């Protein structure tokens, strides 16, 4: 057994060195987001507002989305923060860990790195073991910094003990999903399959938690997400879910280790489907190649957007009943309290539904940005994998090659909002209380197109100008998400900082008028960024910095 883990320590140092930028950025964003949001949220609600929020929060729809309410009898700022934020920070940590483990296990096998390492005096399990140790170290840093950052935020009800438990829950949950990714890296025959199955597991655990929180506590305890929320951070500060999550991590990791010893290198237990003997005519063009590589990803994301839109549309008929006159709920969905003050119930309900539709549209736009940036950055990914060279050595102009992925990203920027609008409209219509029109929904979603194009243009520019820092695109995406969701909290962010987000300039339909000059300016910026990316891509060497 000792020989199986030979030189794991050296591989750990190698992995940590390779992760010195990517994981530092991930951890920094998660810690800063957690620490910066805590005082802003605490200052936004006084004791009475928090108590009213807890009462209105305790309904089936919100429980399914966010989890059960703890400490409702004395709803402190800490209890509110734990209820609203813990689940989403855990999911973000899960994404970080899935990428981390797949990158250093299955992806390294595809690139031939593992074969080179195994040719040296290393054990059969050394690479997987080193990846898990590195994940444990990085999650420990994330847990400690998150706990200390929240404690240093100075919120009265968020003491050091509760903050350290919050950090520990995030860190252990992230490590559990690292083990899940390690397991699927043994089952799948490629990195895309390993990552896809891991993210599918996150979705299944989320749905299992939602069903359990509404109907059956046992289901919630089976889900790691539901179990993590049972720590009741800043209320009872239970540590036993941390130890159970840690035990589950050990069991899942042990299964991954066992499967690793049973399979051959570069093989998986789920075999890849063999391709066609001859390529189709569509693969003779760069756009056809780009579409073939991204086809399944985009189809899956279209289905996701349709389902997410339908999930929000299904609660449209009950949204006013849940929101009521709560100023806190009104603030969250962006309704100025003075707008609905002293209005008749029918008019107030109409305004609340409209603002909720705007809130949902912004959320869906942020989610739909992920596949667009993925498509725009695919050319860089192919370049890093060494496959772009195999295309460019043939009579294929560089501009035309990059245009295939860029055109697909711009085309998807229209399809994703349409899918979200279709899901929202169909579910609301099926419920019998549809307040929307097809044209109105499409206009509200498609008005974001210039902002989406700016994001795509930024990705193309970095691909052409500075490919080595292509990960900065996702950092900018995280910033845009933060500004869109939290920029409305008074005093949280300065105006010059929020001005860097293109989504800030999009009108909220139907409450605001469309400023076509602003939209045209955003479109011009997107065109300039995209053209700049093409110019720099044609001038630089493939594989250069």
Coordinates of C-alpha atoms in Angstrom, one line a residue, residues 66-477:
X66 CA -33.1 28.7 0.0
X67 CA -33.7 26.1 2.7
X68 CA -35.5 26.2 6.0
X69 CA -35.6 29.2 8.3
X70 CA -33.7 28.8 11.6
X71 CA -33.8 31.1 14.6
X72 CA -37.1 32.7 13.5
X73 CA -38.0 33.5 17.1
X74 CA -35.1 35.9 17.3
X75 CA -34.0 36.5 13.8
X76 CA -30.6 38.1 14.1
X77 CA -28.4 39.4 11.3
X78 CA -26.3 36.3 11.6
X79 CA -29.2 33.9 11.3
X80 CA -30.5 35.8 8.3
X81 CA -27.1 35.7 6.6
X82 CA -26.7 32.0 7.3
X83 CA -30.2 31.2 5.9
X84 CA -29.7 33.3 2.7
X85 CA -26.0 32.8 1.8
X86 CA -24.6 29.5 3.1
X87 CA -26.2 27.4 0.5
X88 CA -25.0 29.5 -2.4
X89 CA -21.4 29.8 -1.1
X90 CA -21.3 26.0 -0.8
X91 CA -22.4 25.6 -4.4
X92 CA -19.7 28.1 -5.5
X93 CA -17.1 26.1 -3.5
X94 CA -18.4 22.9 -5.1
X95 CA -17.8 24.4 -8.6
X96 CA -14.3 25.4 -7.6
X97 CA -13.5 21.9 -6.3
X98 CA -15.0 20.1 -9.3
X99 CA -12.9 22.1 -11.7
X100 CA -9.8 21.5 -9.5
X101 CA -10.1 17.7 -9.2
X102 CA -11.1 17.2 -12.9
X103 CA -8.2 19.4 -14.0
X104 CA -5.6 17.4 -12.1
X105 CA -7.0 13.9 -12.6
X106 CA -9.0 13.1 -15.8
X107 CA -7.8 16.2 -17.7
X108 CA -4.1 15.4 -17.0
X109 CA -4.7 11.9 -18.2
X110 CA -6.1 13.2 -21.5
X111 CA -3.1 15.5 -22.0
X112 CA -0.6 12.7 -21.3
X113 CA 0.8 14.3 -18.2
X114 CA -0.3 11.5 -15.9
X115 CA 1.5 9.0 -18.2
X116 CA 4.7 11.0 -17.8
X117 CA 4.4 11.2 -14.1
X118 CA 3.6 7.4 -13.8
X119 CA 6.8 6.7 -15.8
X120 CA 8.7 8.2 -12.9
X121 CA 9.0 6.5 -9.4
X122 CA 5.5 7.4 -8.3
X123 CA 2.7 5.2 -6.9
X124 CA -0.4 4.1 -8.8
X125 CA -2.6 6.2 -6.5
X126 CA -0.1 9.1 -6.1
X127 CA -1.7 11.5 -8.6
X128 CA -5.2 11.1 -7.3
X129 CA -4.0 11.1 -3.7
X130 CA -2.0 14.3 -4.3
X131 CA -5.0 16.0 -5.9
X132 CA -7.2 15.2 -2.9
X133 CA -4.5 16.4 -0.4
X134 CA -4.2 19.6 -2.4
X135 CA -8.0 20.1 -2.4
X136 CA -8.0 19.5 1.4
X137 CA -5.3 22.1 1.9
X138 CA -7.0 24.7 -0.4
X139 CA -10.4 24.1 1.3
X140 CA -8.8 24.5 4.7
X141 CA -7.5 27.9 3.7
X142 CA -10.9 28.8 2.3
X143 CA -12.6 27.7 5.5
X144 CA -10.2 29.6 7.8
X145 CA -10.1 32.8 5.7
X146 CA -13.9 32.8 5.3
X147 CA -14.4 32.3 9.1
X148 CA -11.9 35.0 10.0
X149 CA -13.3 37.4 7.4
X150 CA -16.8 37.1 8.6
X151 CA -15.7 37.5 12.2
X152 CA -13.7 40.6 11.2
X153 CA -16.8 42.1 9.5
X154 CA -17.9 43.4 12.9
X155 CA -21.6 42.3 12.7
X156 CA -22.9 42.0 16.3
X157 CA -24.6 38.6 16.0
X158 CA -21.8 37.0 13.8
X159 CA -19.3 36.0 16.5
X160 CA -16.0 34.1 16.0
X161 CA -17.4 30.7 16.9
X162 CA -20.3 30.9 14.4
X163 CA -18.1 32.4 11.7
X164 CA -15.5 29.6 12.1
X165 CA -18.3 27.1 11.8
X166 CA -19.6 28.8 8.7
X167 CA -16.2 28.6 7.2
X168 CA -15.8 24.9 8.2
X169 CA -19.1 24.0 6.6
X170 CA -18.1 25.7 3.4
X171 CA -14.7 24.0 3.4
X172 CA -15.8 20.5 4.2
X173 CA -18.7 20.7 1.7
X174 CA -16.3 21.8 -1.0
X175 CA -14.0 18.9 -0.1
X176 CA -16.9 16.5 -0.4
X177 CA -17.6 17.6 -3.9
X178 CA -13.9 17.3 -4.7
X179 CA -14.3 13.7 -3.7
X180 CA -17.4 13.4 -5.9
X181 CA -15.4 14.8 -8.9
X182 CA -12.6 12.3 -8.1
X183 CA -15.1 9.5 -8.2
X184 CA -16.6 10.6 -11.5
X185 CA -13.1 11.1 -12.9
X186 CA -12.7 7.3 -12.5
X187 CA -16.0 6.5 -14.0
X188 CA -16.0 8.8 -17.0
X189 CA -13.6 8.3 -20.0
X190 CA -13.0 12.0 -20.5
X191 CA -12.9 15.3 -18.6
X192 CA -16.1 16.7 -20.0
X193 CA -18.0 13.6 -18.8
X194 CA -16.4 13.8 -15.4
X195 CA -17.2 17.5 -15.0
X196 CA -20.7 17.0 -16.4
X197 CA -21.6 14.2 -14.0
X198 CA -20.2 16.1 -11.1
X199 CA -22.3 19.1 -11.8
X200 CA -25.3 16.8 -12.4
X201 CA -24.7 15.5 -8.9
X202 CA -24.8 19.1 -7.5
X203 CA -28.1 19.6 -9.2
X204 CA -29.5 16.3 -7.9
X205 CA -28.4 17.1 -4.4
X206 CA -30.0 20.6 -4.7
X207 CA -33.4 19.1 -5.8
X208 CA -33.2 16.4 -3.2
X209 CA -32.6 19.0 -0.5
X210 CA -35.5 21.1 -1.8
X211 CA -37.9 18.1 -1.8
X212 CA -36.7 17.2 1.7
X213 CA -37.1 20.6 3.1
X214 CA -40.7 20.8 2.0
X215 CA -41.8 17.3 2.7
X216 CA -39.4 14.8 4.2
X217 CA -36.4 15.7 6.5
X218 CA -34.7 12.4 5.7
X219 CA -34.2 13.5 2.1
X220 CA -32.5 16.7 3.2
X221 CA -30.2 14.7 5.5
X222 CA -29.2 12.5 2.5
X223 CA -28.2 15.5 0.5
X224 CA -24.9 17.1 1.5
X225 CA -26.4 20.5 0.9
X226 CA -29.3 19.9 3.2
X227 CA -27.0 18.3 5.8
X228 CA -24.7 21.4 5.7
X229 CA -27.7 23.7 6.4
X230 CA -28.5 21.6 9.5
X231 CA -25.4 23.2 11.1
X232 CA -27.7 26.1 11.9
X233 CA -24.9 28.6 11.7
X234 CA -25.2 31.7 14.0
X235 CA -28.2 30.1 15.7
X236 CA -27.3 26.8 17.4
X237 CA -23.8 26.4 15.8
X238 CA -24.0 22.6 15.4
X239 CA -20.8 20.9 14.5
X240 CA -22.1 17.3 14.0
X241 CA -23.0 17.9 10.3
X242 CA -19.3 18.9 9.7
X243 CA -18.1 15.5 11.0
X244 CA -20.8 13.6 9.0
X245 CA -19.8 15.5 5.8
X246 CA -16.2 14.7 6.5
X247 CA -17.0 11.0 7.0
X248 CA -18.9 11.0 3.7
X249 CA -16.0 12.6 2.0
X250 CA -13.7 9.8 3.2
X251 CA -16.1 7.1 2.0
X252 CA -16.5 8.7 -1.5
X253 CA -12.7 9.3 -1.8
X254 CA -12.0 5.7 -0.8
X255 CA -14.4 4.5 -3.6
X256 CA -12.5 6.7 -6.0
X257 CA -9.2 5.3 -4.9
X258 CA -10.5 1.7 -5.3
X259 CA -11.8 2.4 -8.8
X260 CA -8.5 4.0 -9.7
X261 CA -6.6 0.8 -8.8
X262 CA -9.0 -1.3 -11.0
X263 CA -9.0 0.7 -14.2
X264 CA -6.3 1.2 -16.9
X265 CA -4.7 4.6 -17.6
X266 CA -6.8 6.7 -20.0
X267 CA -9.8 4.4 -19.5
X268 CA -13.1 4.8 -17.6
X269 CA -15.8 2.5 -16.5
X270 CA -18.3 4.5 -18.6
X271 CA -17.0 4.0 -22.1
X272 CA -17.2 6.8 -24.6
X273 CA -19.5 6.3 -27.5
X274 CA -17.6 5.6 -30.7
X275 CA -17.8 8.3 -33.3
X276 CA -18.6 8.1 -37.0
X277 CA -16.1 6.4 -39.4
X278 CA -16.1 9.5 -41.6
X279 CA -16.7 13.2 -40.7
X280 CA -19.8 14.9 -41.9
X281 CA -19.6 17.7 -44.5
X282 CA -20.4 20.3 -41.7
X283 CA -17.0 19.7 -40.1
X284 CA -15.3 21.1 -43.2
X285 CA -15.9 24.7 -42.0
X286 CA -14.6 26.3 -38.7
X287 CA -18.2 27.1 -37.7
X288 CA -19.2 23.5 -38.3
X289 CA -16.3 22.3 -36.1
X290 CA -17.2 24.8 -33.4
X291 CA -20.8 23.8 -33.5
X292 CA -19.9 20.1 -33.2
X293 CA -17.6 20.7 -30.2
X294 CA -20.2 22.9 -28.4
X295 CA -23.4 21.3 -29.6
X296 CA -24.2 19.1 -26.6
X297 CA -23.1 21.9 -24.1
X298 CA -25.4 24.4 -25.7
X299 CA -28.3 22.0 -25.9
X300 CA -28.0 21.2 -22.2
X301 CA -27.8 24.9 -21.3
X302 CA -30.9 25.6 -23.4
X303 CA -32.8 22.9 -21.5
X304 CA -31.5 24.3 -18.2
X305 CA -32.6 27.8 -19.1
X306 CA -36.0 26.5 -20.1
X307 CA -36.4 24.6 -16.8
X308 CA -35.2 27.5 -14.7
X309 CA -37.6 29.9 -16.5
X310 CA -40.4 27.5 -15.9
X311 CA -39.6 27.1 -12.2
X312 CA -39.9 30.9 -11.7
X313 CA -43.0 31.1 -13.9
X314 CA -44.7 28.4 -11.7
X315 CA -44.8 30.7 -8.7
X316 CA -45.9 33.9 -10.5
X317 CA -49.5 33.4 -9.3
X318 CA -48.4 33.3 -5.6
X319 CA -45.6 35.9 -5.6
X320 CA -47.7 38.7 -4.3
X321 CA -49.1 36.6 -1.5
X322 CA -45.5 35.7 -0.4
X323 CA -44.2 39.3 -0.8
X324 CA -47.2 41.1 0.5
X325 CA -46.3 44.4 2.1
X326 CA -42.9 43.3 3.3
X327 CA -40.5 46.1 2.6
X328 CA -37.6 43.6 2.8
X329 CA -39.0 41.4 0.0
X330 CA -39.9 44.5 -2.0
X331 CA -36.3 45.7 -1.6
X332 CA -34.9 42.3 -2.7
X333 CA -36.8 42.3 -5.9
X334 CA -36.1 45.9 -6.5
X335 CA -39.4 47.6 -5.7
X336 CA -39.0 51.0 -4.2
X337 CA -41.4 51.0 -1.2
X338 CA -42.6 54.5 -2.0
X339 CA -43.8 53.3 -5.4
X340 CA -46.4 50.9 -4.0
X341 CA -47.3 52.9 -0.9
X342 CA -51.0 53.7 -0.6
X343 CA -51.8 51.9 -3.8
X344 CA -54.9 49.7 -4.2
X345 CA -54.2 46.0 -3.8
X346 CA -54.8 45.2 -7.5
X347 CA -52.4 47.9 -8.7
X348 CA -49.8 46.9 -6.1
X349 CA -50.0 43.3 -7.1
X350 CA -49.4 44.3 -10.8
X351 CA -46.3 46.3 -9.9
X352 CA -44.9 43.6 -7.6
X353 CA -45.3 41.0 -10.3
X354 CA -43.7 43.3 -12.9
X355 CA -40.7 43.9 -10.7
X356 CA -40.4 40.2 -9.9
X357 CA -40.3 39.5 -13.6
X358 CA -37.5 42.1 -13.9
X359 CA -35.6 40.4 -11.1
X360 CA -36.0 37.0 -12.6
X361 CA -34.9 38.3 -16.0
X362 CA -31.7 39.7 -14.5
X363 CA -31.0 36.4 -12.7
X364 CA -31.6 34.3 -15.8
X365 CA -29.4 36.7 -17.9
X366 CA -26.5 36.1 -15.5
X367 CA -27.0 32.4 -15.6
X368 CA -27.2 32.4 -19.3
X369 CA -23.9 34.2 -19.6
X370 CA -22.0 31.0 -18.6
X371 CA -22.5 29.1 -21.9
X372 CA -21.9 32.3 -23.9
X373 CA -18.5 32.9 -22.3
X374 CA -17.7 29.1 -22.5
X375 CA -18.3 29.3 -26.3
X376 CA -16.3 32.5 -26.7
X377 CA -13.4 31.0 -24.8
X378 CA -13.4 27.7 -26.6
X379 CA -10.8 28.8 -29.1
X380 CA -8.4 29.4 -26.3
X381 CA -9.2 26.0 -24.8
X382 CA -8.5 24.2 -28.1
X383 CA -5.3 26.1 -28.3
X384 CA -4.1 25.1 -24.9
X385 CA -5.0 21.5 -25.7
X386 CA -2.9 21.6 -28.9
X387 CA -5.8 20.9 -31.2
X388 CA -6.0 24.3 -32.7
X389 CA -2.6 23.7 -34.4
X390 CA -4.0 20.7 -36.2
X391 CA -6.6 23.0 -37.9
X392 CA -4.5 26.0 -38.5
X393 CA -1.7 24.1 -40.3
X394 CA -4.2 23.6 -43.0
X395 CA -5.5 26.4 -45.3
X396 CA -7.7 27.8 -42.6
X397 CA -7.3 31.6 -41.9
X398 CA -7.0 32.4 -38.2
X399 CA -9.7 35.0 -38.4
X400 CA -12.1 32.4 -39.9
X401 CA -11.2 29.9 -37.2
X402 CA -11.8 32.3 -34.4
X403 CA -15.0 33.5 -36.1
X404 CA -16.5 30.0 -35.8
X405 CA -16.6 30.1 -32.0
X406 CA -17.4 33.8 -31.8
X407 CA -20.4 33.5 -34.2
X408 CA -21.7 30.6 -32.2
X409 CA -21.4 32.6 -28.9
X410 CA -23.3 35.5 -30.5
X411 CA -26.0 33.1 -31.9
X412 CA -26.4 31.5 -28.4
X413 CA -26.8 35.0 -26.9
X414 CA -30.1 35.2 -28.6
X415 CA -31.2 31.6 -28.0
X416 CA -30.6 31.5 -24.2
X417 CA -32.8 34.5 -23.3
X418 CA -35.5 33.1 -25.7
X419 CA -35.4 29.8 -23.9
X420 CA -35.7 31.4 -20.5
X421 CA -38.6 33.6 -21.7
X422 CA -40.4 30.5 -23.2
X423 CA -40.1 28.6 -19.9
X424 CA -41.3 31.6 -17.9
X425 CA -44.3 32.2 -20.1
X426 CA -45.3 28.6 -20.5
X427 CA -45.2 27.8 -16.8
X428 CA -47.1 31.0 -15.9
X429 CA -49.7 30.2 -18.6
X430 CA -50.1 26.7 -17.3
X431 CA -50.8 28.0 -13.9
X432 CA -53.7 30.1 -15.2
X433 CA -52.4 33.4 -13.8
X434 CA -50.1 34.6 -16.6
X435 CA -49.6 38.3 -16.3
X436 CA -47.1 38.4 -19.2
X437 CA -47.3 38.6 -23.0
X438 CA -44.9 36.8 -25.3
X439 CA -43.8 40.1 -26.9
X440 CA -43.2 41.7 -23.5
X441 CA -41.2 38.9 -22.2
X442 CA -39.0 38.6 -25.3
X443 CA -38.4 42.3 -25.2
X444 CA -37.5 42.3 -21.5
X445 CA -35.0 39.4 -22.1
X446 CA -33.6 40.5 -25.5
X447 CA -32.9 44.1 -24.3
X448 CA -29.9 42.6 -22.4
X449 CA -28.3 41.6 -25.7
X450 CA -25.9 44.6 -26.0
X451 CA -24.6 43.9 -22.5
X452 CA -24.2 40.2 -23.3
X453 CA -22.3 41.1 -26.5
X454 CA -19.9 43.3 -24.4
X455 CA -19.1 40.3 -22.2
X456 CA -18.5 38.1 -25.3
X457 CA -16.4 40.8 -26.8
X458 CA -14.3 41.0 -23.7
X459 CA -13.7 37.3 -23.8
X460 CA -12.7 37.5 -27.5
X461 CA -10.3 40.4 -26.8
X462 CA -8.5 38.5 -24.0
X463 CA -8.3 35.4 -26.2
X464 CA -6.5 37.5 -28.8
X465 CA -4.5 39.9 -26.6
X466 CA -3.6 38.1 -23.4
X467 CA -4.5 34.4 -23.6
X468 CA -2.5 33.4 -20.6
X469 CA -4.8 35.4 -18.4
X470 CA -8.0 34.1 -20.0
X471 CA -9.3 33.1 -16.6
X472 CA -9.8 36.8 -15.9
X473 CA -12.9 36.6 -18.0
X474 CA -14.5 34.5 -15.2
X475 CA -13.3 37.0 -12.6
X476 CA -15.0 39.8 -14.5
X477 CA -18.1 37.6 -14.8

